Amino acid sequence: MNVQTPESGYHYNVMRRAIELIDQGGEGLSLDELARQMDMSPAHFQRLFSRWTGVSPKRYQQYLTLGHAKALLRERFTTLETAHNVGLSGSGRLHDLFLKWESMSPGEYARKGEGLTIYWGWFECPFGPALVMGTDKGICGIAFGAETGEEAAMEDMISRWPKATFVEDPMRLRPWALSAFGAASDRLEPTPLFLIGSPLQIKVWEALMHIPTGQVTTYSEIAQRVGSPQAVRAVGTAVGRNPVSWLIPCHRALRKSGGLGGYHWGLPVKRAMLAYEAAQADA
């Protein structure tokens, strides 16, 4: 089921191939040479990139380079203290969409989903196939299958709440999926999230939601924000366990060195997300 255009998955595969070629050819690879290696004209590659992001940026292949993360850290680093002071507390403005969220109590979390019905469905989005999961209270999971495979992504998500009842119902989730990937009309309600995690995980995920679109932060900055400056590794693990990828933007967390760090659904997906947001921010 599509929440963007039917070619959203195709566009991700094109960008995935471009990332591989840029890595092989070096960051000095020209747009003309990149397009030639992809058997298309530079103009066609530019059109595909613009259709993928929805904008026509001045730079194209630069967004897909490995060094792009370092440039983001240099030019668009945000402290979470600053973001918090803007007034984001309880609901956030992300991806030009309003989000609202509530968290499961620690006692409920300890029951590993027992008594919970989780609906699920697959949707095409700008980053390939997306598995969206939700309860009656909101989206509790978004996973991506382009790099891991759909079966592995499904097994991964089910293992997080092994005692829950899972029901396939994409039509029930479709309005939330439309909103999550920016294809919703203004008439739709804010996208609700239902966060299922430990108290530390919830704190980390809420901190992630304070990173503005098009900006990035570091794992150590997040640790500082949640009051655990010495627990960078534990915070990094909590970032990696984020169940609602994209909407809880763990892809915006980088290493202090400008390294990408990890990404649960594959680093090409993280790089594509950063490129997608940077292109929109620059437009």
C-alpha positions as a Markdown table, in Angstrom:
| # | Residue | x | y | z |
|---|---|---|---|---|
| 1 | Met | 0.0 | 0.0 | 0.0 |
| 2 | Asn | 1.4 | 3.4 | -0.9 |
| 3 | Val | 1.4 | 6.5 | 1.3 |
| 4 | Gln | 3.5 | 8.4 | -1.3 |
| 5 | Thr | 3.6 | 7.8 | -5.0 |
| 6 | Pro | 3.8 | 4.3 | -6.4 |
| 7 | Glu | 7.4 | 5.0 | -7.3 |
| 8 | Ser | 8.6 | 5.9 | -3.8 |
| 9 | Gly | 10.3 | 2.6 | -3.4 |
| 10 | Tyr | 12.0 | 2.9 | -6.8 |
| 11 | His | 13.3 | 6.4 | -5.8 |
| 12 | Tyr | 14.9 | 5.0 | -2.7 |
| 13 | Asn | 16.6 | 2.2 | -4.7 |
| 14 | Val | 18.0 | 4.9 | -7.1 |
| 15 | Met | 19.4 | 6.9 | -4.2 |
| 16 | Arg | 20.7 | 3.7 | -2.6 |
| 17 | Arg | 22.6 | 2.9 | -5.8 |
| 18 | Ala | 23.9 | 6.5 | -6.0 |
| 19 | Ile | 25.3 | 6.2 | -2.4 |
| 20 | Glu | 27.2 | 3.1 | -3.4 |
| 21 | Leu | 28.7 | 4.7 | -6.4 |
| 22 | Ile | 29.7 | 7.8 | -4.6 |
| 23 | Asp | 31.4 | 5.7 | -1.9 |
| 24 | Gln | 33.3 | 3.8 | -4.6 |
| 25 | Gly | 34.2 | 6.8 | -6.7 |
| 26 | Gly | 35.0 | 9.3 | -3.9 |
| 27 | Glu | 33.3 | 12.5 | -2.9 |
| 28 | Gly | 34.7 | 14.3 | -5.9 |
| 29 | Leu | 32.6 | 12.2 | -8.3 |
| 30 | Ser | 30.8 | 14.7 | -10.6 |
| 31 | Leu | 27.1 | 14.7 | -11.2 |
| 32 | Asp | 27.7 | 13.9 | -14.9 |
| 33 | Glu | 29.9 | 10.9 | -14.0 |
| 34 | Leu | 27.5 | 9.7 | -11.3 |
| 35 | Ala | 24.6 | 9.8 | -13.8 |
| 36 | Arg | 26.6 | 8.1 | -16.5 |
| 37 | Gln | 27.4 | 5.2 | -14.1 |
| 38 | Met | 23.7 | 4.9 | -13.3 |
| 39 | Asp | 22.9 | 4.8 | -17.1 |
| 40 | Met | 20.9 | 7.9 | -17.0 |
| 41 | Ser | 21.4 | 11.6 | -18.0 |
| 42 | Pro | 22.3 | 14.1 | -15.3 |
| 43 | Ala | 19.0 | 15.9 | -15.9 |
| 44 | His | 17.0 | 12.7 | -15.4 |
| 45 | Phe | 18.9 | 12.0 | -12.1 |
| 46 | Gln | 18.1 | 15.5 | -11.0 |
| 47 | Arg | 14.4 | 15.0 | -11.8 |
| 48 | Leu | 14.3 | 11.8 | -9.8 |
| 49 | Phe | 16.0 | 13.4 | -6.8 |
| 50 | Ser | 13.5 | 16.3 | -7.0 |
| 51 | Arg | 10.6 | 13.9 | -7.2 |
| 52 | Trp | 11.9 | 11.9 | -4.3 |
| 53 | Thr | 12.4 | 14.9 | -1.9 |
| 54 | Gly | 9.6 | 17.0 | -3.3 |
| 55 | Val | 12.0 | 20.0 | -3.8 |
| 56 | Ser | 14.6 | 21.1 | -6.3 |
| 57 | Pro | 17.8 | 21.7 | -4.4 |
| 58 | Lys | 20.9 | 23.4 | -5.7 |
| 59 | Arg | 23.1 | 20.4 | -4.8 |
| 60 | Tyr | 22.3 | 16.8 | -5.5 |
| 61 | Gln | 25.0 | 14.2 | -5.1 |
| 62 | Gln | 26.6 | 16.1 | -2.2 |
| 63 | Tyr | 23.7 | 15.2 | 0.1 |
| 64 | Leu | 24.5 | 11.5 | -0.4 |
| 65 | Thr | 28.2 | 11.6 | 0.4 |
| 66 | Leu | 29.6 | 10.0 | 3.6 |
| 67 | Gly | 31.1 | 13.4 | 4.5 |
| 68 | His | 27.6 | 14.9 | 4.5 |
| 69 | Ala | 27.2 | 13.9 | 8.1 |
| 70 | Lys | 30.3 | 15.8 | 9.1 |
| 71 | Ala | 29.0 | 18.9 | 7.3 |
| 72 | Leu | 25.7 | 18.6 | 9.1 |
| 73 | Leu | 27.4 | 18.4 | 12.4 |
| 74 | Arg | 29.5 | 21.5 | 11.6 |
| 75 | Glu | 26.7 | 23.5 | 10.1 |
| 76 | Arg | 23.5 | 22.3 | 11.7 |
| 77 | Phe | 24.3 | 21.0 | 15.2 |
| 78 | Thr | 21.6 | 21.7 | 17.8 |
| 79 | Thr | 21.9 | 21.6 | 21.5 |
| 80 | Leu | 18.8 | 20.0 | 23.0 |
| 81 | Glu | 18.8 | 22.7 | 25.7 |
| 82 | Thr | 18.2 | 25.3 | 23.0 |
| 83 | Ala | 15.5 | 23.2 | 21.3 |
| 84 | His | 13.8 | 22.6 | 24.6 |
| 85 | Asn | 13.7 | 26.3 | 25.4 |
| 86 | Val | 11.9 | 27.0 | 22.2 |
| 87 | Gly | 8.9 | 25.4 | 23.9 |
| 88 | Leu | 8.7 | 21.9 | 22.8 |
| 89 | Ser | 7.4 | 20.0 | 25.8 |
| 90 | Gly | 4.7 | 17.4 | 25.3 |
| 91 | Ser | 4.1 | 17.9 | 21.6 |
| 92 | Gly | 6.6 | 18.6 | 18.9 |
| 93 | Arg | 6.7 | 20.2 | 15.5 |
| 94 | Leu | 8.4 | 17.6 | 13.3 |
| 95 | His | 8.4 | 17.2 | 9.5 |
| 96 | Asp | 6.0 | 20.1 | 9.4 |
| 97 | Leu | 3.5 | 17.9 | 11.2 |
| 98 | Phe | 2.2 | 18.0 | 14.7 |
| 99 | Leu | 2.9 | 15.0 | 16.9 |
| 100 | Lys | 1.3 | 14.1 | 20.2 |
| 101 | Trp | 2.4 | 11.2 | 22.3 |
| 102 | Glu | 1.8 | 9.3 | 25.5 |
| 103 | Ser | 3.9 | 6.6 | 27.2 |
| 104 | Met | 3.1 | 3.2 | 28.5 |
| 105 | Ser | 3.6 | 2.9 | 32.3 |
| 106 | Pro | 6.6 | 0.9 | 33.5 |
| 107 | Gly | 4.3 | -1.7 | 34.9 |
| 108 | Glu | 2.6 | -2.2 | 31.5 |
| 109 | Tyr | 5.9 | -2.2 | 29.8 |
| 110 | Ala | 7.2 | -5.0 | 32.0 |
| 111 | Arg | 4.3 | -7.2 | 30.8 |
| 112 | Lys | 5.9 | -7.3 | 27.3 |
| 113 | Gly | 2.7 | -6.4 | 25.5 |
| 114 | Glu | 0.4 | -8.8 | 27.3 |
| 115 | Gly | -3.2 | -7.8 | 26.7 |
| 116 | Leu | -2.2 | -5.3 | 24.0 |
| 117 | Thr | -3.6 | -5.5 | 20.4 |
| 118 | Ile | -1.1 | -4.1 | 17.8 |
| 119 | Tyr | -2.3 | -3.6 | 14.3 |
| 120 | Trp | 0.2 | -3.6 | 11.4 |
| 121 | Gly | 0.6 | -3.0 | 7.7 |
| 122 | Trp | 3.3 | -2.4 | 5.1 |
| 123 | Phe | 3.4 | 0.9 | 3.1 |
| 124 | Glu | 5.7 | 2.3 | 0.4 |
| 125 | Cys | 7.4 | 5.5 | 1.5 |
| 126 | Pro | 10.5 | 7.5 | 0.4 |
| 127 | Phe | 12.8 | 5.1 | 2.2 |
| 128 | Gly | 11.4 | 1.9 | 0.7 |
| 129 | Pro | 8.9 | -0.5 | 2.4 |
| 130 | Ala | 7.8 | 0.7 | 5.8 |
| 131 | Leu | 6.2 | -1.5 | 8.5 |
| 132 | Val | 3.8 | 0.6 | 10.5 |
| 133 | Met | 2.4 | -0.7 | 13.8 |
| 134 | Gly | -0.1 | 0.9 | 16.1 |
| 135 | Thr | -2.5 | 0.4 | 19.0 |
| 136 | Asp | -5.8 | 2.2 | 19.6 |
| 137 | Lys | -3.7 | 5.0 | 21.2 |
| 138 | Gly | -1.3 | 5.7 | 18.3 |
| 139 | Ile | 1.7 | 4.5 | 16.3 |
| 140 | Cys | 4.0 | 2.3 | 18.4 |
| 141 | Gly | 6.3 | 1.1 | 15.7 |
| 142 | Ile | 7.8 | 2.1 | 12.3 |
| 143 | Ala | 10.4 | -0.2 | 10.7 |
| 144 | Phe | 12.1 | -0.2 | 7.3 |
| 145 | Gly | 12.7 | -3.4 | 5.3 |
| 146 | Ala | 14.8 | -2.2 | 2.3 |
| 147 | Glu | 18.1 | -3.3 | 3.9 |
| 148 | Thr | 17.1 | -5.9 | 6.4 |
| 149 | Gly | 14.3 | -7.6 | 4.4 |
| 150 | Glu | 10.6 | -7.4 | 5.3 |
| 151 | Glu | 10.5 | -10.7 | 7.1 |
| 152 | Ala | 13.4 | -9.8 | 9.4 |
| 153 | Ala | 11.9 | -6.4 | 10.1 |
| 154 | Met | 8.6 | -8.0 | 11.1 |
| 155 | Glu | 10.3 | -10.5 | 13.4 |
| 156 | Asp | 12.3 | -7.8 | 15.0 |
| 157 | Met | 9.3 | -5.7 | 15.8 |
| 158 | Ile | 7.2 | -8.6 | 17.1 |
| 159 | Ser | 10.1 | -9.6 | 19.4 |
| 160 | Arg | 9.8 | -6.3 | 21.2 |
| 161 | Trp | 6.3 | -7.0 | 22.5 |
| 162 | Pro | 6.2 | -10.9 | 22.3 |
| 163 | Lys | 3.0 | -11.2 | 24.4 |
| 164 | Ala | 1.0 | -8.8 | 22.3 |
| 165 | Thr | -1.7 | -9.9 | 19.8 |
| 166 | Phe | -0.7 | -8.8 | 16.2 |
| 167 | Val | -3.5 | -8.1 | 13.7 |
| 168 | Glu | -2.8 | -7.1 | 10.0 |
| 169 | Asp | -5.0 | -4.1 | 9.3 |
| 170 | Pro | -3.3 | -1.6 | 6.9 |
| 171 | Met | -6.5 | 0.4 | 6.3 |
| 172 | Arg | -6.9 | 1.1 | 10.0 |
| 173 | Leu | -3.3 | 2.5 | 10.0 |
| 174 | Arg | -3.4 | 4.3 | 6.7 |
| 175 | Pro | -4.4 | 7.8 | 8.0 |
| 176 | Trp | -1.5 | 7.7 | 10.5 |
| 177 | Ala | 0.9 | 6.4 | 7.8 |
| 178 | Leu | -0.1 | 9.2 | 5.5 |
| 179 | Ser | 0.5 | 11.7 | 8.2 |
| 180 | Ala | 3.8 | 10.1 | 9.2 |
| 181 | Phe | 5.3 | 10.4 | 5.7 |
| 182 | Gly | 4.0 | 13.8 | 4.9 |
| 183 | Ala | 1.3 | 12.8 | 2.4 |
| 184 | Ala | -1.6 | 13.8 | 4.6 |
| 185 | Ser | -4.0 | 16.6 | 4.0 |
| 186 | Asp | -4.3 | 19.4 | 6.6 |
| 187 | Arg | -7.6 | 18.0 | 7.7 |
| 188 | Leu | -6.1 | 15.0 | 9.4 |
| 189 | Glu | -5.5 | 15.0 | 13.1 |
| 190 | Pro | -2.0 | 15.2 | 14.7 |
| 191 | Thr | -0.2 | 11.9 | 14.4 |
| 192 | Pro | -0.5 | 10.2 | 17.8 |
| 193 | Leu | 2.4 | 8.1 | 19.1 |
| 194 | Phe | 2.2 | 5.4 | 21.8 |
| 195 | Leu | 5.7 | 4.9 | 23.3 |
| 196 | Ile | 6.4 | 1.5 | 24.7 |
| 197 | Gly | 9.8 | 1.3 | 26.4 |
| 198 | Ser | 11.7 | 1.5 | 29.7 |
| 199 | Pro | 11.9 | 4.8 | 31.6 |
| 200 | Leu | 15.4 | 5.6 | 30.2 |
| 201 | Gln | 14.3 | 4.7 | 26.7 |
| 202 | Ile | 11.3 | 7.0 | 26.9 |
| 203 | Lys | 13.5 | 9.9 | 28.1 |
| 204 | Val | 15.9 | 9.4 | 25.3 |
| 205 | Trp | 13.1 | 9.1 | 22.7 |
| 206 | Glu | 11.5 | 12.3 | 23.9 |
| 207 | Ala | 14.9 | 14.1 | 23.7 |
| 208 | Leu | 15.2 | 12.9 | 20.1 |
| 209 | Met | 11.8 | 14.5 | 19.3 |
| 210 | His | 13.3 | 17.9 | 20.2 |
| 211 | Ile | 15.9 | 17.8 | 17.4 |
| 212 | Pro | 14.5 | 20.1 | 14.7 |
| 213 | Thr | 14.0 | 18.9 | 11.1 |
| 214 | Gly | 17.2 | 19.3 | 9.1 |
| 215 | Gln | 19.4 | 19.5 | 12.1 |
| 216 | Val | 21.5 | 16.9 | 14.0 |
| 217 | Thr | 22.9 | 16.3 | 17.4 |
| 218 | Thr | 25.3 | 13.9 | 19.1 |
| 219 | Tyr | 24.9 | 10.9 | 21.3 |
| 220 | Ser | 26.8 | 12.7 | 24.1 |
| 221 | Glu | 24.5 | 15.7 | 23.8 |
| 222 | Ile | 21.5 | 13.4 | 24.2 |
| 223 | Ala | 23.1 | 11.8 | 27.3 |
| 224 | Gln | 23.6 | 15.3 | 28.8 |
| 225 | Arg | 20.0 | 16.2 | 28.1 |
| 226 | Val | 18.5 | 13.2 | 29.8 |
| 227 | Gly | 20.7 | 13.7 | 32.9 |
| 228 | Ser | 23.1 | 10.8 | 32.3 |
| 229 | Pro | 26.3 | 12.5 | 30.8 |
| 230 | Gln | 28.4 | 9.5 | 31.7 |
| 231 | Ala | 26.1 | 7.0 | 30.2 |
| 232 | Val | 26.7 | 7.7 | 26.5 |
| 233 | Arg | 26.8 | 4.0 | 25.6 |
| 234 | Ala | 23.5 | 3.2 | 27.4 |
| 235 | Val | 21.9 | 6.2 | 25.7 |
| 236 | Gly | 23.3 | 5.0 | 22.3 |
| 237 | Thr | 21.6 | 1.7 | 23.0 |
| 238 | Ala | 18.3 | 3.4 | 23.8 |
| 239 | Val | 18.6 | 5.4 | 20.6 |
| 240 | Gly | 19.2 | 2.2 | 18.7 |
| 241 | Arg | 16.1 | 0.6 | 20.3 |
| 242 | Asn | 13.8 | 3.4 | 19.1 |
| 243 | Pro | 10.7 | 1.6 | 17.8 |
| 244 | Val | 9.2 | 4.5 | 15.9 |
| 245 | Ser | 11.9 | 5.3 | 13.3 |
| 246 | Trp | 11.6 | 8.5 | 11.3 |
| 247 | Leu | 9.0 | 10.1 | 13.6 |
| 248 | Ile | 11.2 | 9.7 | 16.6 |
| 249 | Pro | 14.2 | 10.9 | 14.6 |
| 250 | Cys | 17.1 | 8.7 | 15.8 |
| 251 | His | 18.7 | 9.2 | 12.3 |
| 252 | Arg | 19.6 | 12.8 | 13.5 |
| 253 | Ala | 21.9 | 11.4 | 16.2 |
| 254 | Leu | 25.6 | 11.3 | 15.1 |
| 255 | Arg | 29.0 | 10.7 | 16.7 |
| 256 | Lys | 31.0 | 13.7 | 17.9 |
| 257 | Ser | 33.5 | 12.9 | 15.2 |
| 258 | Gly | 30.9 | 13.4 | 12.5 |
| 259 | Gly | 30.6 | 9.6 | 12.0 |
| 260 | Leu | 27.2 | 8.3 | 11.3 |
| 261 | Gly | 27.2 | 5.9 | 14.3 |
| 262 | Gly | 24.8 | 3.0 | 13.7 |
| 263 | Tyr | 21.2 | 2.7 | 12.4 |
| 264 | His | 19.0 | -0.3 | 13.2 |
| 265 | Trp | 17.5 | -0.5 | 9.7 |
| 266 | Gly | 20.8 | -0.1 | 7.8 |
| 267 | Leu | 23.1 | 2.9 | 7.3 |
| 268 | Pro | 22.0 | 3.5 | 3.7 |
| 269 | Val | 18.5 | 4.3 | 5.1 |
| 270 | Lys | 19.9 | 6.7 | 7.7 |
| 271 | Arg | 22.0 | 8.5 | 5.0 |
| 272 | Ala | 18.9 | 8.7 | 2.7 |
| 273 | Met | 16.9 | 10.2 | 5.5 |
| 274 | Leu | 19.6 | 12.9 | 6.3 |
| 275 | Ala | 19.9 | 13.7 | 2.6 |
| 276 | Tyr | 16.1 | 13.9 | 2.2 |
| 277 | Glu | 15.7 | 16.3 | 5.1 |
| 278 | Ala | 18.8 | 18.4 | 4.2 |
| 279 | Ala | 17.6 | 18.9 | 0.7 |
| 280 | Gln | 14.2 | 20.0 | 1.9 |
| 281 | Ala | 15.8 | 22.4 | 4.5 |
| 282 | Asp | 18.0 | 24.0 | 1.8 |
| 283 | Ala | 15.2 | 24.4 | -0.7 |
